[in-house]
Short mmCIF file of C-alpha atoms in Angstrom, two decimals:
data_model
loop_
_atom_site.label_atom_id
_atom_site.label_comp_id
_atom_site.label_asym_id
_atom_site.label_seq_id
_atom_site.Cartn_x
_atom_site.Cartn_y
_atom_site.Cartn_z
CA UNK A 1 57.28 -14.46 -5.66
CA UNK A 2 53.94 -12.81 -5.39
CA UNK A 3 50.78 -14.87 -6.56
CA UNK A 4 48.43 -11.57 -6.73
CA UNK A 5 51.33 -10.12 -9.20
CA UNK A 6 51.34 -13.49 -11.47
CA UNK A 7 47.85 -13.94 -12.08
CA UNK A 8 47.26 -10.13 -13.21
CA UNK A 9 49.51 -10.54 -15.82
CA UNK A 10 47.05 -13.26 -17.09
CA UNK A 11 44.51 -11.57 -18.85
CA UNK A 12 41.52 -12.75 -20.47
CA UNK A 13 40.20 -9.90 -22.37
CA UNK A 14 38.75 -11.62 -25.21
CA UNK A 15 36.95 -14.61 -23.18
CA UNK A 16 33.92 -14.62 -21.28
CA UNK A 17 34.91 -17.80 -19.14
CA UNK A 18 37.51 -19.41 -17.58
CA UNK A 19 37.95 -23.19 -17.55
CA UNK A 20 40.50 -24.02 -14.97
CA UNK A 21 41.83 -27.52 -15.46
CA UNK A 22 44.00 -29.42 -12.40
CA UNK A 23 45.95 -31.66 -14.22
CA UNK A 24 48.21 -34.08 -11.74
CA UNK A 25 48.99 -37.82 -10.87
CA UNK A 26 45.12 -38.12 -9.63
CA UNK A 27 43.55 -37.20 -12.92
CA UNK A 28 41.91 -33.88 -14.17
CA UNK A 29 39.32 -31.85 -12.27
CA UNK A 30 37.31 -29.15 -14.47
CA UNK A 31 36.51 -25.75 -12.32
CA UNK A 32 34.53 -23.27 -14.33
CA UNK A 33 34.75 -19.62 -13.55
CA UNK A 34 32.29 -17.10 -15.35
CA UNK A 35 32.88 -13.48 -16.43
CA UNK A 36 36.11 -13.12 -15.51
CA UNK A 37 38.70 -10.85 -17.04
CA UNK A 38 42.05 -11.74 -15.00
CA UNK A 39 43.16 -14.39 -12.34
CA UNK A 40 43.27 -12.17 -9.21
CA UNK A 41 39.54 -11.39 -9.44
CA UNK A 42 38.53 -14.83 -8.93
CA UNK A 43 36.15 -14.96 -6.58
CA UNK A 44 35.76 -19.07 -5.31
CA UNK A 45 32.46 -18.51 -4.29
CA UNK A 46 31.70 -18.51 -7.84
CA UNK A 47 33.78 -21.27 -8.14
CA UNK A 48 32.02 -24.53 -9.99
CA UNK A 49 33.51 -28.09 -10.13
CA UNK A 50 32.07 -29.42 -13.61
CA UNK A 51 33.64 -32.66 -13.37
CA UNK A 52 36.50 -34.50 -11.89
CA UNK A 53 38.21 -37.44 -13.59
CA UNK A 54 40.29 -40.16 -12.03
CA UNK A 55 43.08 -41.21 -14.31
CA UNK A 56 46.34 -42.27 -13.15
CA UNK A 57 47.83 -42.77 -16.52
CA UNK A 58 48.41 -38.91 -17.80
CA UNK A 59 50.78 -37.85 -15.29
CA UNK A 60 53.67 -39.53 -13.29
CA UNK A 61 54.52 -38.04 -10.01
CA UNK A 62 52.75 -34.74 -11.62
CA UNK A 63 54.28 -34.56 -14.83
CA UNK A 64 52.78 -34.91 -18.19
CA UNK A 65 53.31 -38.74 -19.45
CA UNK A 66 50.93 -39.24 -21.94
CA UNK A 67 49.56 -36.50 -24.41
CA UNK A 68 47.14 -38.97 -26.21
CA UNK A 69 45.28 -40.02 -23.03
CA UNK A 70 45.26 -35.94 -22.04
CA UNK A 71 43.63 -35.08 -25.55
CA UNK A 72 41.24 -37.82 -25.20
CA UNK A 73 40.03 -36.67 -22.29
CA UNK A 74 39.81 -33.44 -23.25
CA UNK A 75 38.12 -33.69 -25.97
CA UNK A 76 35.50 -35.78 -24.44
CA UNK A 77 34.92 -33.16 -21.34
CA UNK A 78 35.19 -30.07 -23.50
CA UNK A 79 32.41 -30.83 -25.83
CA UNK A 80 30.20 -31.89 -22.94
CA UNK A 81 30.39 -28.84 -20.99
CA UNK A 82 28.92 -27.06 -24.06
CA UNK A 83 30.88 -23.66 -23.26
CA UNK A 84 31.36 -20.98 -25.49
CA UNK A 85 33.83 -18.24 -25.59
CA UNK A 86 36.37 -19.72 -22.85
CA UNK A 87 40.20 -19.54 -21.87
CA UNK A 88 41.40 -22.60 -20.43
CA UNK A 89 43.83 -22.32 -17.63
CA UNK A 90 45.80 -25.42 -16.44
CA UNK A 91 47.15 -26.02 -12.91
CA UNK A 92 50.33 -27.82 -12.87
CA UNK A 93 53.36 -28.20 -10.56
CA UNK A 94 55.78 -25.14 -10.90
CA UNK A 95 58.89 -27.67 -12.47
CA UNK A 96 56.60 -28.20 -15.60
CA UNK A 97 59.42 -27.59 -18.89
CA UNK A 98 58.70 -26.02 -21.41
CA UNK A 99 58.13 -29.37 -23.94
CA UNK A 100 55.98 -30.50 -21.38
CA UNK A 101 53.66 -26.99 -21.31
CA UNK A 102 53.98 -27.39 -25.53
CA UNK A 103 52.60 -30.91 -25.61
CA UNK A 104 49.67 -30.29 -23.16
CA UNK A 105 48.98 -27.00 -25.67
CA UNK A 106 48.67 -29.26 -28.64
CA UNK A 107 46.41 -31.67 -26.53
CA UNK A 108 44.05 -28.94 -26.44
CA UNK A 109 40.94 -28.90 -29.24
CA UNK A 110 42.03 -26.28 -32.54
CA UNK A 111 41.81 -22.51 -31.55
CA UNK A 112 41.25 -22.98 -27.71
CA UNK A 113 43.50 -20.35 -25.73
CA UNK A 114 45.97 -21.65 -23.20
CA UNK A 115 47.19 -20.60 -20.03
CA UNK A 116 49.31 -21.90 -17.37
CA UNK A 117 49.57 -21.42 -13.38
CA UNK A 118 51.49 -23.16 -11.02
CA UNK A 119 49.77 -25.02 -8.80
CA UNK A 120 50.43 -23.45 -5.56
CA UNK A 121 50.37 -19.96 -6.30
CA UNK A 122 46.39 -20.81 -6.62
CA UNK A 123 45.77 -23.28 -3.84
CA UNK A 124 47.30 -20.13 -1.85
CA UNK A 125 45.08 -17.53 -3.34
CA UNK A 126 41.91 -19.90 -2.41
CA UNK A 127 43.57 -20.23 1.03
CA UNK A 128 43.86 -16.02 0.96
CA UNK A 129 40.35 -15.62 0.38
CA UNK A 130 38.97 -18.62 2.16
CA UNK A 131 40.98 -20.00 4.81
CA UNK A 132 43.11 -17.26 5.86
CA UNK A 133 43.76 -18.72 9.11
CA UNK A 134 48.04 -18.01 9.38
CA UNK A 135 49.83 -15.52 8.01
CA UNK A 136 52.80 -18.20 7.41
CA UNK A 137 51.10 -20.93 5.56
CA UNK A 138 52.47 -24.68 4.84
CA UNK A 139 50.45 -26.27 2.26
CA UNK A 140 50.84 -30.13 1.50
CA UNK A 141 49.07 -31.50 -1.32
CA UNK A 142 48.19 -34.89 -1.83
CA UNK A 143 48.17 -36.78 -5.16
CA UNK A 144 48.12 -40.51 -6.12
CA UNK A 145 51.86 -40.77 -6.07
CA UNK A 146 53.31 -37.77 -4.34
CA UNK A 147 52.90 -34.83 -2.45
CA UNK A 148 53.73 -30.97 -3.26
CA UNK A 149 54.83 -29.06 0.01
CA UNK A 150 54.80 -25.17 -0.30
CA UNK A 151 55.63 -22.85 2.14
CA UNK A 152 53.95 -19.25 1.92
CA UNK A 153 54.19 -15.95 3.76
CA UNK A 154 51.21 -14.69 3.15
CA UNK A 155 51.16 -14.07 -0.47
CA UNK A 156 54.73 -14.69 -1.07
CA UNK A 157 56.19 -18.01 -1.22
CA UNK A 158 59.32 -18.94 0.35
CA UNK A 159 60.13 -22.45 -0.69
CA UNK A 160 58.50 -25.87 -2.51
CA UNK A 161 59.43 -29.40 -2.85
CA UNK A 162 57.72 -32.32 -4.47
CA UNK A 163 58.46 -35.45 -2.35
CA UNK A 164 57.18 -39.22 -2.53
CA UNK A 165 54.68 -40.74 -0.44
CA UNK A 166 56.75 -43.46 1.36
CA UNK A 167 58.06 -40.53 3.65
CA UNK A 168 55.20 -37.51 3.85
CA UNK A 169 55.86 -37.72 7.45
CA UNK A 170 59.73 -37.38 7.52
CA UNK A 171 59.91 -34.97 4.43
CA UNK A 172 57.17 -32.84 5.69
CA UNK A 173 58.85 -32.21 8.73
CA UNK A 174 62.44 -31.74 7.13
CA UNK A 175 61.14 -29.40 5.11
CA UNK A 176 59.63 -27.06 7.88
CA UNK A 177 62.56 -27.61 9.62
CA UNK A 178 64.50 -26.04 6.76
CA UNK A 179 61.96 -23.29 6.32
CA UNK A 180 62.34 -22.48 9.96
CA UNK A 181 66.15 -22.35 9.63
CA UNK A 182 66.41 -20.35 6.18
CA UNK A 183 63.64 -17.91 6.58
CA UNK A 184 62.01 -15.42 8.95
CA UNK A 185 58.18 -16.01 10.41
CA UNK A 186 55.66 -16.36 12.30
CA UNK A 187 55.02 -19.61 13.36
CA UNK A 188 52.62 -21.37 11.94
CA UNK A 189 49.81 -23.33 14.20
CA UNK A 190 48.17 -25.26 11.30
CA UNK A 191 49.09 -26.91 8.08
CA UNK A 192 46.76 -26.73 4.95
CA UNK A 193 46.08 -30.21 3.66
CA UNK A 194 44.37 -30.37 0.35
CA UNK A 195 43.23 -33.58 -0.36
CA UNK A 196 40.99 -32.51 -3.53
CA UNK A 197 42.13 -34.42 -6.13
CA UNK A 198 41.77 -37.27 -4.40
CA UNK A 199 38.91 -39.51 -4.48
CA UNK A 200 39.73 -41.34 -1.42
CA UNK A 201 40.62 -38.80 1.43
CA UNK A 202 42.88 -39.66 3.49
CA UNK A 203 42.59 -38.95 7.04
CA UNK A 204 45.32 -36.03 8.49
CA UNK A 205 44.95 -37.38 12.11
CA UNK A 206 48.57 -38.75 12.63
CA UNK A 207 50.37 -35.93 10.37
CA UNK A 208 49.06 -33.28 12.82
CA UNK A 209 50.55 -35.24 15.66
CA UNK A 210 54.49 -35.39 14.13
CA UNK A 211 54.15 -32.44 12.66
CA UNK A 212 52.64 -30.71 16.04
CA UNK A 213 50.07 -28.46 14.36
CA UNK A 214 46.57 -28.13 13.88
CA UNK A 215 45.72 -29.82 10.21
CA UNK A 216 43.29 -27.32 8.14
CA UNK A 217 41.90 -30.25 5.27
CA UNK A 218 40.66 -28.80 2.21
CA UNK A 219 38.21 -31.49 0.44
CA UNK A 220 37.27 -29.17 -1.95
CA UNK A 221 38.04 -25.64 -3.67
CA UNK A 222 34.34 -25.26 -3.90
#
């Protein structure tokens, strides 16, 4: 899959902004992006976090749990950002149904367009414009209750897994190990480590040690 190829075929033609919305485990984090007419042209120096909200009771392990909480909060945020012509996109992890994608639409206020992206696809495309440090990229992202692992070359993505806590360590190496033996690449020399939706960060000290590779941390997409 290509990301650049994905977000061009979300166009925003009839908005002036776009409100991207992280929804996961950790909460919600609000990113406003202005004058934009597709995905690709992003640019995250523009990039603005409006507001971050810890909440660990709309998602479980990353997936929608409670659609009344979700609308509450939305409906709170929305208003205060005072924004006018907008799309909202929302970031979510890329084994989001269908019922779950339906719910979070009818969480959001009357008339509001929605969009949806997985998650990875645009942590890469940050980590394409900002951090281009590998050409084959593993990307572990760190939520309240579990961690997304990605594996990208370049723009194309290889393979993902969602995987608890308890065994980051383990799993994270398994699942390079399996990369390593299923596809073809350049070796990678760093991990990307996005601790943004965290409030807390943890430190990736002793994850660059078992894994063997330099850890990249991304705090924040802005």
């Amino acid at each position: 899959m290509n990301s650049f190829s994905i977000f061009s075929r979300v166009r925003f033609l009839d908005f002036k902004h776009l409100l991207l919305v992280d929804l996961s485990s950790s909460g919600i984090s609000f990113y406003l992006v202005k004058d934009v007419r597709d995905l690709s042209s992003i640019d995250f120096s523009n990039l603005t976090l409006l507001k971050s909200v810890s909440n660990a009771d709309i998602c479980k392990i990353n997936f929608l749990s409670n659609e009344k909480v979700l609308k509450k909060i939305l409906d709170l945020n929305l208003k205060s950002f005072d924004l006018e012509q907008y799309a909202l996109v929302f970031l979510l992890t890329p084994n989001s149904s269908e019922l779950e994608k339906k719910a979070i639409e009818q969480a959001v206020p009357f008339l509001k367009k929605t969009f949806f992206v997985d998650r990875h696809f645009f942590y890469n495309f940050y980590l394409m414009q900002k951090r281009n440090f590998s050409k084959a990229k593993l990307l572990i992202s760190l939520f309240d209750d579990c961690a997304e692992l990605s594996f990208f070359n370049q723009e194309k993505l290889l393979t993902y897994e969602k995987i608890f806590l308890r065994n980051l360590a383990l799993d994270s190496k398994n699942f390079l190990k399996k990369a390593k033996e299923k596809f073809e690449f350049e070796q990678p020399d760093c991990f990307y480590f996005f601790t943004n939706n965290l409030i807390d960060k943890p430190k990736a000290t002793d994850l660059a040690k078992y894994l063997k590779l330099e850890a990249i941390e991304v705090k924040n997409l802005c």
